[in-house]
Short mmCIF file of N, CA and C in Angstrom, two decimals:
data_model
loop_
_atom_site.label_atom_id
_atom_site.label_comp_id
_atom_site.label_asym_id
_atom_site.label_seq_id
_atom_site.Cartn_x
_atom_site.Cartn_y
_atom_site.Cartn_z
N MET A 11 102.71 162.09 107.80
CA MET A 11 104.14 161.93 107.72
C MET A 11 104.44 161.01 106.55
N THR A 12 105.39 161.38 105.74
CA THR A 12 105.83 160.55 104.62
C THR A 12 107.16 159.89 104.98
N THR A 13 107.30 158.61 104.64
CA THR A 13 108.55 157.90 104.92
C THR A 13 109.60 158.25 103.88
N ASP A 14 110.85 157.93 104.20
CA ASP A 14 111.90 158.11 103.20
C ASP A 14 111.91 156.91 102.26
N GLU A 15 112.86 156.85 101.34
CA GLU A 15 112.90 155.78 100.34
C GLU A 15 113.10 154.39 100.95
N ALA A 16 113.61 154.33 102.17
CA ALA A 16 113.81 153.05 102.85
C ALA A 16 112.64 152.70 103.77
N GLY A 17 111.62 153.54 103.79
CA GLY A 17 110.45 153.28 104.65
C GLY A 17 110.60 153.78 106.07
N ARG A 18 111.64 154.56 106.33
CA ARG A 18 111.86 155.08 107.68
C ARG A 18 111.05 156.36 107.88
N PHE A 19 110.66 156.60 109.11
CA PHE A 19 109.92 157.81 109.45
C PHE A 19 110.37 158.29 110.83
N HIS A 20 110.11 159.56 111.10
CA HIS A 20 110.54 160.14 112.38
C HIS A 20 109.57 161.24 112.76
N PHE A 21 108.98 161.11 113.94
CA PHE A 21 108.14 162.16 114.50
C PHE A 21 108.95 162.82 115.61
N SER A 22 108.82 164.11 115.76
CA SER A 22 109.50 164.78 116.88
C SER A 22 108.53 165.77 117.51
N GLY A 23 108.78 166.05 118.78
CA GLY A 23 107.99 167.05 119.49
C GLY A 23 106.59 166.60 119.87
N LEU A 24 106.35 165.30 119.90
CA LEU A 24 105.02 164.81 120.28
C LEU A 24 104.86 164.89 121.79
N PRO A 25 103.71 165.36 122.26
CA PRO A 25 103.48 165.37 123.70
C PRO A 25 103.23 163.96 124.21
N ALA A 26 103.39 163.76 125.52
CA ALA A 26 103.11 162.46 126.12
C ALA A 26 101.67 162.09 125.82
N GLY A 27 101.43 160.79 125.61
CA GLY A 27 100.08 160.34 125.33
C GLY A 27 100.07 159.00 124.64
N ARG A 28 98.88 158.58 124.22
CA ARG A 28 98.70 157.32 123.50
C ARG A 28 98.43 157.63 122.04
N TYR A 29 99.09 156.91 121.14
CA TYR A 29 98.98 157.16 119.71
C TYR A 29 98.70 155.86 118.97
N THR A 30 98.05 155.99 117.82
CA THR A 30 97.83 154.88 116.90
C THR A 30 98.57 155.21 115.62
N LEU A 31 99.27 154.25 115.07
CA LEU A 31 100.07 154.46 113.87
C LEU A 31 99.49 153.64 112.72
N THR A 32 99.17 154.31 111.62
CA THR A 32 98.59 153.67 110.45
C THR A 32 99.45 153.99 109.23
N ALA A 33 99.65 152.99 108.37
CA ALA A 33 100.44 153.19 107.15
C ALA A 33 99.55 153.01 105.93
N ARG A 34 99.74 153.90 104.94
CA ARG A 34 99.01 153.83 103.67
C ARG A 34 100.01 154.03 102.53
N LYS A 35 99.86 153.23 101.50
CA LYS A 35 100.68 153.37 100.30
C LYS A 35 99.91 152.82 99.13
N ALA A 36 99.96 153.50 98.01
CA ALA A 36 99.27 153.03 96.81
C ALA A 36 99.72 151.62 96.48
N GLY A 37 98.76 150.74 96.19
CA GLY A 37 99.06 149.36 95.85
C GLY A 37 99.20 148.45 97.06
N PHE A 38 99.12 149.02 98.27
CA PHE A 38 99.23 148.25 99.49
C PHE A 38 97.95 148.42 100.31
N VAL A 39 97.74 147.49 101.23
CA VAL A 39 96.57 147.55 102.10
C VAL A 39 96.89 148.45 103.29
N GLU A 40 95.95 149.30 103.66
CA GLU A 40 96.15 150.15 104.84
C GLU A 40 96.37 149.26 106.05
N SER A 41 97.41 149.55 106.83
CA SER A 41 97.76 148.72 107.98
C SER A 41 97.90 149.58 109.23
N THR A 42 97.43 149.05 110.35
CA THR A 42 97.57 149.73 111.63
C THR A 42 98.54 148.93 112.48
N TYR A 43 99.47 149.63 113.12
CA TYR A 43 100.49 148.98 113.94
C TYR A 43 99.84 148.08 115.00
N GLY A 44 100.28 146.82 115.04
CA GLY A 44 99.81 145.88 116.04
C GLY A 44 98.52 145.16 115.70
N ALA A 45 97.86 145.52 114.59
CA ALA A 45 96.61 144.85 114.23
C ALA A 45 96.91 143.42 113.81
N THR A 46 96.07 142.50 114.27
CA THR A 46 96.27 141.09 113.93
C THR A 46 95.29 140.61 112.88
N ARG A 47 94.36 141.47 112.48
CA ARG A 47 93.40 141.12 111.44
C ARG A 47 93.01 142.39 110.70
N ARG A 48 92.41 142.22 109.52
CA ARG A 48 92.00 143.39 108.76
C ARG A 48 91.00 144.20 109.57
N ARG A 49 91.11 145.47 109.45
CA ARG A 49 90.29 146.43 110.21
C ARG A 49 90.45 146.28 111.71
N GLY A 50 91.54 145.65 112.15
CA GLY A 50 91.80 145.50 113.58
C GLY A 50 92.18 146.84 114.19
N LEU A 51 91.97 146.96 115.48
CA LEU A 51 92.25 148.21 116.17
C LEU A 51 93.73 148.48 116.33
N GLY A 52 94.53 147.46 116.36
CA GLY A 52 95.96 147.67 116.52
C GLY A 52 96.33 147.86 117.97
N THR A 53 97.57 148.28 118.18
CA THR A 53 98.13 148.47 119.51
C THR A 53 98.46 149.94 119.69
N ALA A 54 97.97 150.52 120.77
CA ALA A 54 98.29 151.92 121.06
C ALA A 54 99.76 152.02 121.46
N ILE A 55 100.38 153.11 121.06
CA ILE A 55 101.76 153.39 121.41
C ILE A 55 101.73 154.47 122.48
N THR A 56 102.31 154.18 123.65
CA THR A 56 102.30 155.13 124.74
C THR A 56 103.65 155.84 124.80
N LEU A 57 103.61 157.16 124.76
CA LEU A 57 104.82 157.97 124.90
C LEU A 57 104.77 158.69 126.24
N GLU A 58 105.87 158.62 126.95
CA GLU A 58 105.99 159.31 128.24
C GLU A 58 106.67 160.65 127.99
N ASP A 59 106.63 161.55 128.98
CA ASP A 59 107.35 162.82 128.88
C ASP A 59 108.83 162.55 128.67
N ASN A 60 109.48 163.37 127.87
CA ASN A 60 110.92 163.29 127.58
C ASN A 60 111.34 161.98 126.92
N HIS A 61 110.41 161.33 126.23
CA HIS A 61 110.73 160.09 125.53
C HIS A 61 111.69 160.43 124.38
N LYS A 62 112.81 159.78 124.32
CA LYS A 62 113.83 160.11 123.33
C LYS A 62 113.58 159.43 121.98
N GLU A 63 113.43 158.12 121.98
CA GLU A 63 113.30 157.41 120.72
C GLU A 63 112.57 156.09 120.93
N LEU A 64 111.79 155.72 119.95
CA LEU A 64 111.06 154.46 119.98
C LEU A 64 111.16 153.86 118.59
N ALA A 65 111.73 152.68 118.48
CA ALA A 65 111.88 152.02 117.18
C ALA A 65 110.66 151.14 116.93
N ILE A 66 109.95 151.42 115.86
CA ILE A 66 108.76 150.66 115.50
C ILE A 66 108.92 150.16 114.08
N THR A 67 108.64 148.90 113.90
CA THR A 67 108.63 148.31 112.57
C THR A 67 107.34 147.54 112.41
N PHE A 68 106.65 147.75 111.31
CA PHE A 68 105.52 146.90 111.02
C PHE A 68 105.35 146.77 109.52
N PRO A 69 105.04 145.55 109.07
CA PRO A 69 104.95 145.29 107.63
C PRO A 69 103.64 145.81 107.04
N VAL A 70 103.70 146.14 105.78
CA VAL A 70 102.50 146.44 105.02
C VAL A 70 102.40 145.40 103.91
N MET A 71 101.18 145.04 103.57
CA MET A 71 100.95 143.96 102.61
C MET A 71 100.46 144.54 101.28
N ARG A 72 100.97 143.97 100.20
CA ARG A 72 100.47 144.37 98.88
C ARG A 72 98.99 144.06 98.81
N GLY A 73 98.26 144.97 98.20
CA GLY A 73 96.82 144.78 98.06
C GLY A 73 96.49 143.90 96.87
N ALA A 74 95.37 143.21 96.98
CA ALA A 74 94.86 142.41 95.88
C ALA A 74 94.11 143.32 94.91
N VAL A 75 93.88 142.84 93.70
CA VAL A 75 93.20 143.60 92.66
C VAL A 75 92.07 142.76 92.08
N VAL A 76 90.92 143.40 91.88
CA VAL A 76 89.84 142.79 91.12
C VAL A 76 89.69 143.65 89.87
N ALA A 77 89.77 143.02 88.72
CA ALA A 77 89.68 143.75 87.46
C ALA A 77 88.86 142.93 86.47
N GLY A 78 88.28 143.61 85.52
CA GLY A 78 87.49 142.90 84.52
C GLY A 78 86.92 143.84 83.48
N ARG A 79 86.01 143.30 82.70
CA ARG A 79 85.38 144.08 81.64
C ARG A 79 83.88 143.84 81.68
N VAL A 80 83.13 144.92 81.62
CA VAL A 80 81.68 144.85 81.60
C VAL A 80 81.22 145.02 80.16
N THR A 81 80.39 144.08 79.70
CA THR A 81 79.84 144.19 78.34
C THR A 81 78.32 144.09 78.39
N MET A 82 77.71 144.67 77.41
CA MET A 82 76.26 144.60 77.25
C MET A 82 75.92 143.27 76.57
N PRO A 83 74.65 142.86 76.57
CA PRO A 83 74.28 141.61 75.89
C PRO A 83 74.71 141.59 74.42
N SER A 84 74.84 142.77 73.82
CA SER A 84 75.27 142.86 72.42
C SER A 84 76.77 142.64 72.26
N GLY A 85 77.49 142.60 73.39
CA GLY A 85 78.94 142.45 73.33
C GLY A 85 79.68 143.77 73.36
N GLN A 86 78.96 144.87 73.28
CA GLN A 86 79.57 146.20 73.33
C GLN A 86 80.01 146.52 74.76
N PRO A 87 81.05 147.36 74.92
CA PRO A 87 81.50 147.74 76.26
C PRO A 87 80.38 148.40 77.05
N GLY A 88 80.32 148.08 78.34
CA GLY A 88 79.29 148.65 79.20
C GLY A 88 79.80 149.85 79.97
N ASP A 89 78.99 150.89 80.03
CA ASP A 89 79.27 152.06 80.85
C ASP A 89 78.62 151.79 82.20
N ALA A 90 79.42 151.47 83.23
CA ALA A 90 78.84 151.01 84.48
C ALA A 90 79.67 151.43 85.68
N PHE A 91 79.07 151.25 86.85
CA PHE A 91 79.73 151.45 88.14
C PHE A 91 79.87 150.07 88.76
N VAL A 92 81.08 149.71 89.17
CA VAL A 92 81.36 148.38 89.71
C VAL A 92 81.73 148.52 91.19
N GLU A 93 81.13 147.68 92.02
CA GLU A 93 81.44 147.65 93.45
C GLU A 93 81.95 146.27 93.82
N VAL A 94 82.95 146.24 94.69
CA VAL A 94 83.45 145.01 95.26
C VAL A 94 82.96 144.98 96.70
N LEU A 95 82.19 143.94 97.03
CA LEU A 95 81.58 143.82 98.35
C LEU A 95 82.21 142.67 99.13
N GLU A 96 82.36 142.88 100.42
CA GLU A 96 82.94 141.86 101.28
C GLU A 96 81.87 141.37 102.26
N ARG A 97 81.72 140.07 102.35
CA ARG A 97 80.77 139.47 103.27
C ARG A 97 81.52 139.11 104.55
N THR A 98 81.04 139.62 105.69
CA THR A 98 81.66 139.30 106.97
C THR A 98 80.58 138.92 107.97
N ILE A 99 81.01 138.29 109.03
CA ILE A 99 80.09 137.94 110.11
C ILE A 99 80.54 138.72 111.34
N VAL A 100 79.65 139.56 111.85
CA VAL A 100 79.93 140.38 113.03
C VAL A 100 78.89 140.05 114.07
N ALA A 101 79.33 139.61 115.24
CA ALA A 101 78.43 139.25 116.34
C ALA A 101 77.35 138.27 115.87
N GLY A 102 77.74 137.32 115.02
CA GLY A 102 76.81 136.31 114.55
C GLY A 102 75.90 136.75 113.41
N LYS A 103 76.02 137.98 112.96
CA LYS A 103 75.18 138.48 111.87
C LYS A 103 76.01 138.69 110.61
N VAL A 104 75.46 138.29 109.48
CA VAL A 104 76.13 138.47 108.20
C VAL A 104 75.95 139.93 107.76
N THR A 105 77.05 140.56 107.42
CA THR A 105 77.00 141.92 106.89
C THR A 105 77.75 141.96 105.57
N VAL A 106 77.37 142.88 104.72
CA VAL A 106 78.06 143.09 103.45
C VAL A 106 78.49 144.54 103.43
N THR A 107 79.79 144.77 103.24
CA THR A 107 80.32 146.13 103.19
C THR A 107 81.07 146.34 101.89
N ARG A 108 81.08 147.59 101.43
CA ARG A 108 81.80 147.91 100.21
C ARG A 108 83.29 147.98 100.50
N ALA A 109 84.07 147.22 99.75
CA ALA A 109 85.52 147.19 99.91
C ALA A 109 86.21 148.08 98.89
N GLY A 110 85.52 148.43 97.81
CA GLY A 110 86.09 149.28 96.78
C GLY A 110 85.12 149.45 95.64
N SER A 111 85.40 150.42 94.78
CA SER A 111 84.52 150.67 93.64
C SER A 111 85.28 151.38 92.53
N ALA A 112 84.72 151.33 91.34
CA ALA A 112 85.32 152.01 90.19
C ALA A 112 84.27 152.12 89.09
N ALA A 113 84.46 153.10 88.24
CA ALA A 113 83.64 153.23 87.03
C ALA A 113 84.40 152.57 85.88
N THR A 114 83.67 152.02 84.94
CA THR A 114 84.33 151.45 83.76
C THR A 114 84.85 152.56 82.87
N ASP A 115 85.87 152.23 82.07
CA ASP A 115 86.37 153.20 81.10
C ASP A 115 85.62 153.01 79.78
N GLY A 116 86.06 153.65 78.74
CA GLY A 116 85.39 153.58 77.44
C GLY A 116 85.37 152.21 76.81
N THR A 117 86.23 151.30 77.28
CA THR A 117 86.25 149.94 76.74
C THR A 117 85.52 148.95 77.66
N GLY A 118 84.90 149.46 78.73
CA GLY A 118 84.19 148.60 79.67
C GLY A 118 85.08 148.02 80.77
N MET A 119 86.37 148.37 80.77
CA MET A 119 87.31 147.83 81.74
C MET A 119 87.20 148.57 83.07
N TYR A 120 87.43 147.83 84.16
CA TYR A 120 87.51 148.42 85.50
C TYR A 120 88.64 147.75 86.25
N ARG A 121 89.14 148.44 87.28
CA ARG A 121 90.22 147.90 88.12
C ARG A 121 90.04 148.49 89.51
N ILE A 122 89.95 147.60 90.51
CA ILE A 122 89.79 148.02 91.90
C ILE A 122 90.96 147.40 92.67
N ALA A 123 91.83 148.24 93.19
CA ALA A 123 93.06 147.79 93.84
C ALA A 123 93.04 148.09 95.33
N GLY A 124 94.06 147.60 96.02
CA GLY A 124 94.22 147.87 97.44
C GLY A 124 93.32 147.05 98.33
N LEU A 125 92.91 145.87 97.86
CA LEU A 125 92.01 145.02 98.63
C LEU A 125 92.80 144.01 99.47
N TRP A 126 92.25 143.68 100.62
CA TRP A 126 92.83 142.61 101.42
C TRP A 126 92.59 141.30 100.66
N PRO A 127 93.49 140.33 100.76
CA PRO A 127 93.22 139.03 100.16
C PRO A 127 91.92 138.46 100.74
N GLY A 128 91.11 137.83 99.94
CA GLY A 128 89.86 137.27 100.42
C GLY A 128 88.91 136.97 99.29
N THR A 129 87.66 136.71 99.65
CA THR A 129 86.61 136.41 98.70
C THR A 129 85.64 137.58 98.66
N TYR A 130 85.29 138.02 97.46
CA TYR A 130 84.45 139.20 97.30
C TYR A 130 83.28 138.93 96.37
N ILE A 131 82.27 139.76 96.48
CA ILE A 131 81.12 139.77 95.58
C ILE A 131 81.29 140.98 94.69
N VAL A 132 81.16 140.82 93.37
CA VAL A 132 81.28 141.95 92.44
C VAL A 132 79.89 142.31 91.94
N GLY A 133 79.52 143.58 92.13
CA GLY A 133 78.23 144.07 91.68
C GLY A 133 78.40 145.14 90.62
N VAL A 134 77.49 145.16 89.66
CA VAL A 134 77.55 146.13 88.55
C VAL A 134 76.21 146.84 88.44
N SER A 135 76.27 148.17 88.33
CA SER A 135 75.06 148.95 88.08
C SER A 135 75.39 150.03 87.07
N ASN A 136 74.35 150.56 86.42
CA ASN A 136 74.60 151.63 85.46
C ASN A 136 73.79 152.86 85.79
#
């Protein structure tokens, strides 16, 4: 479903049940209704039979950007693949997951957008 210019949306004809609502927009972080943290499960929306209308509002956050330029030891632009990695602790164990990636352009520049605010590790390979 695509929202209108004011961010409004409308679903019709949905059967009774439990639903999860997620919003995506270029330049913004993917958000799930009711989530209190990144990658949170959010809150299920329960619709009963003959439900007429339910007003839901939830904010979406602008995404952070990691950008830069890869150069070779000679100073020439590097042709490379860049990954942005996020370090998290899950059940007491440190994990590293890929948060985004991009290839450099002809000038060695890269840009990875749509990231949650935080601290990241940037890795480069060719």
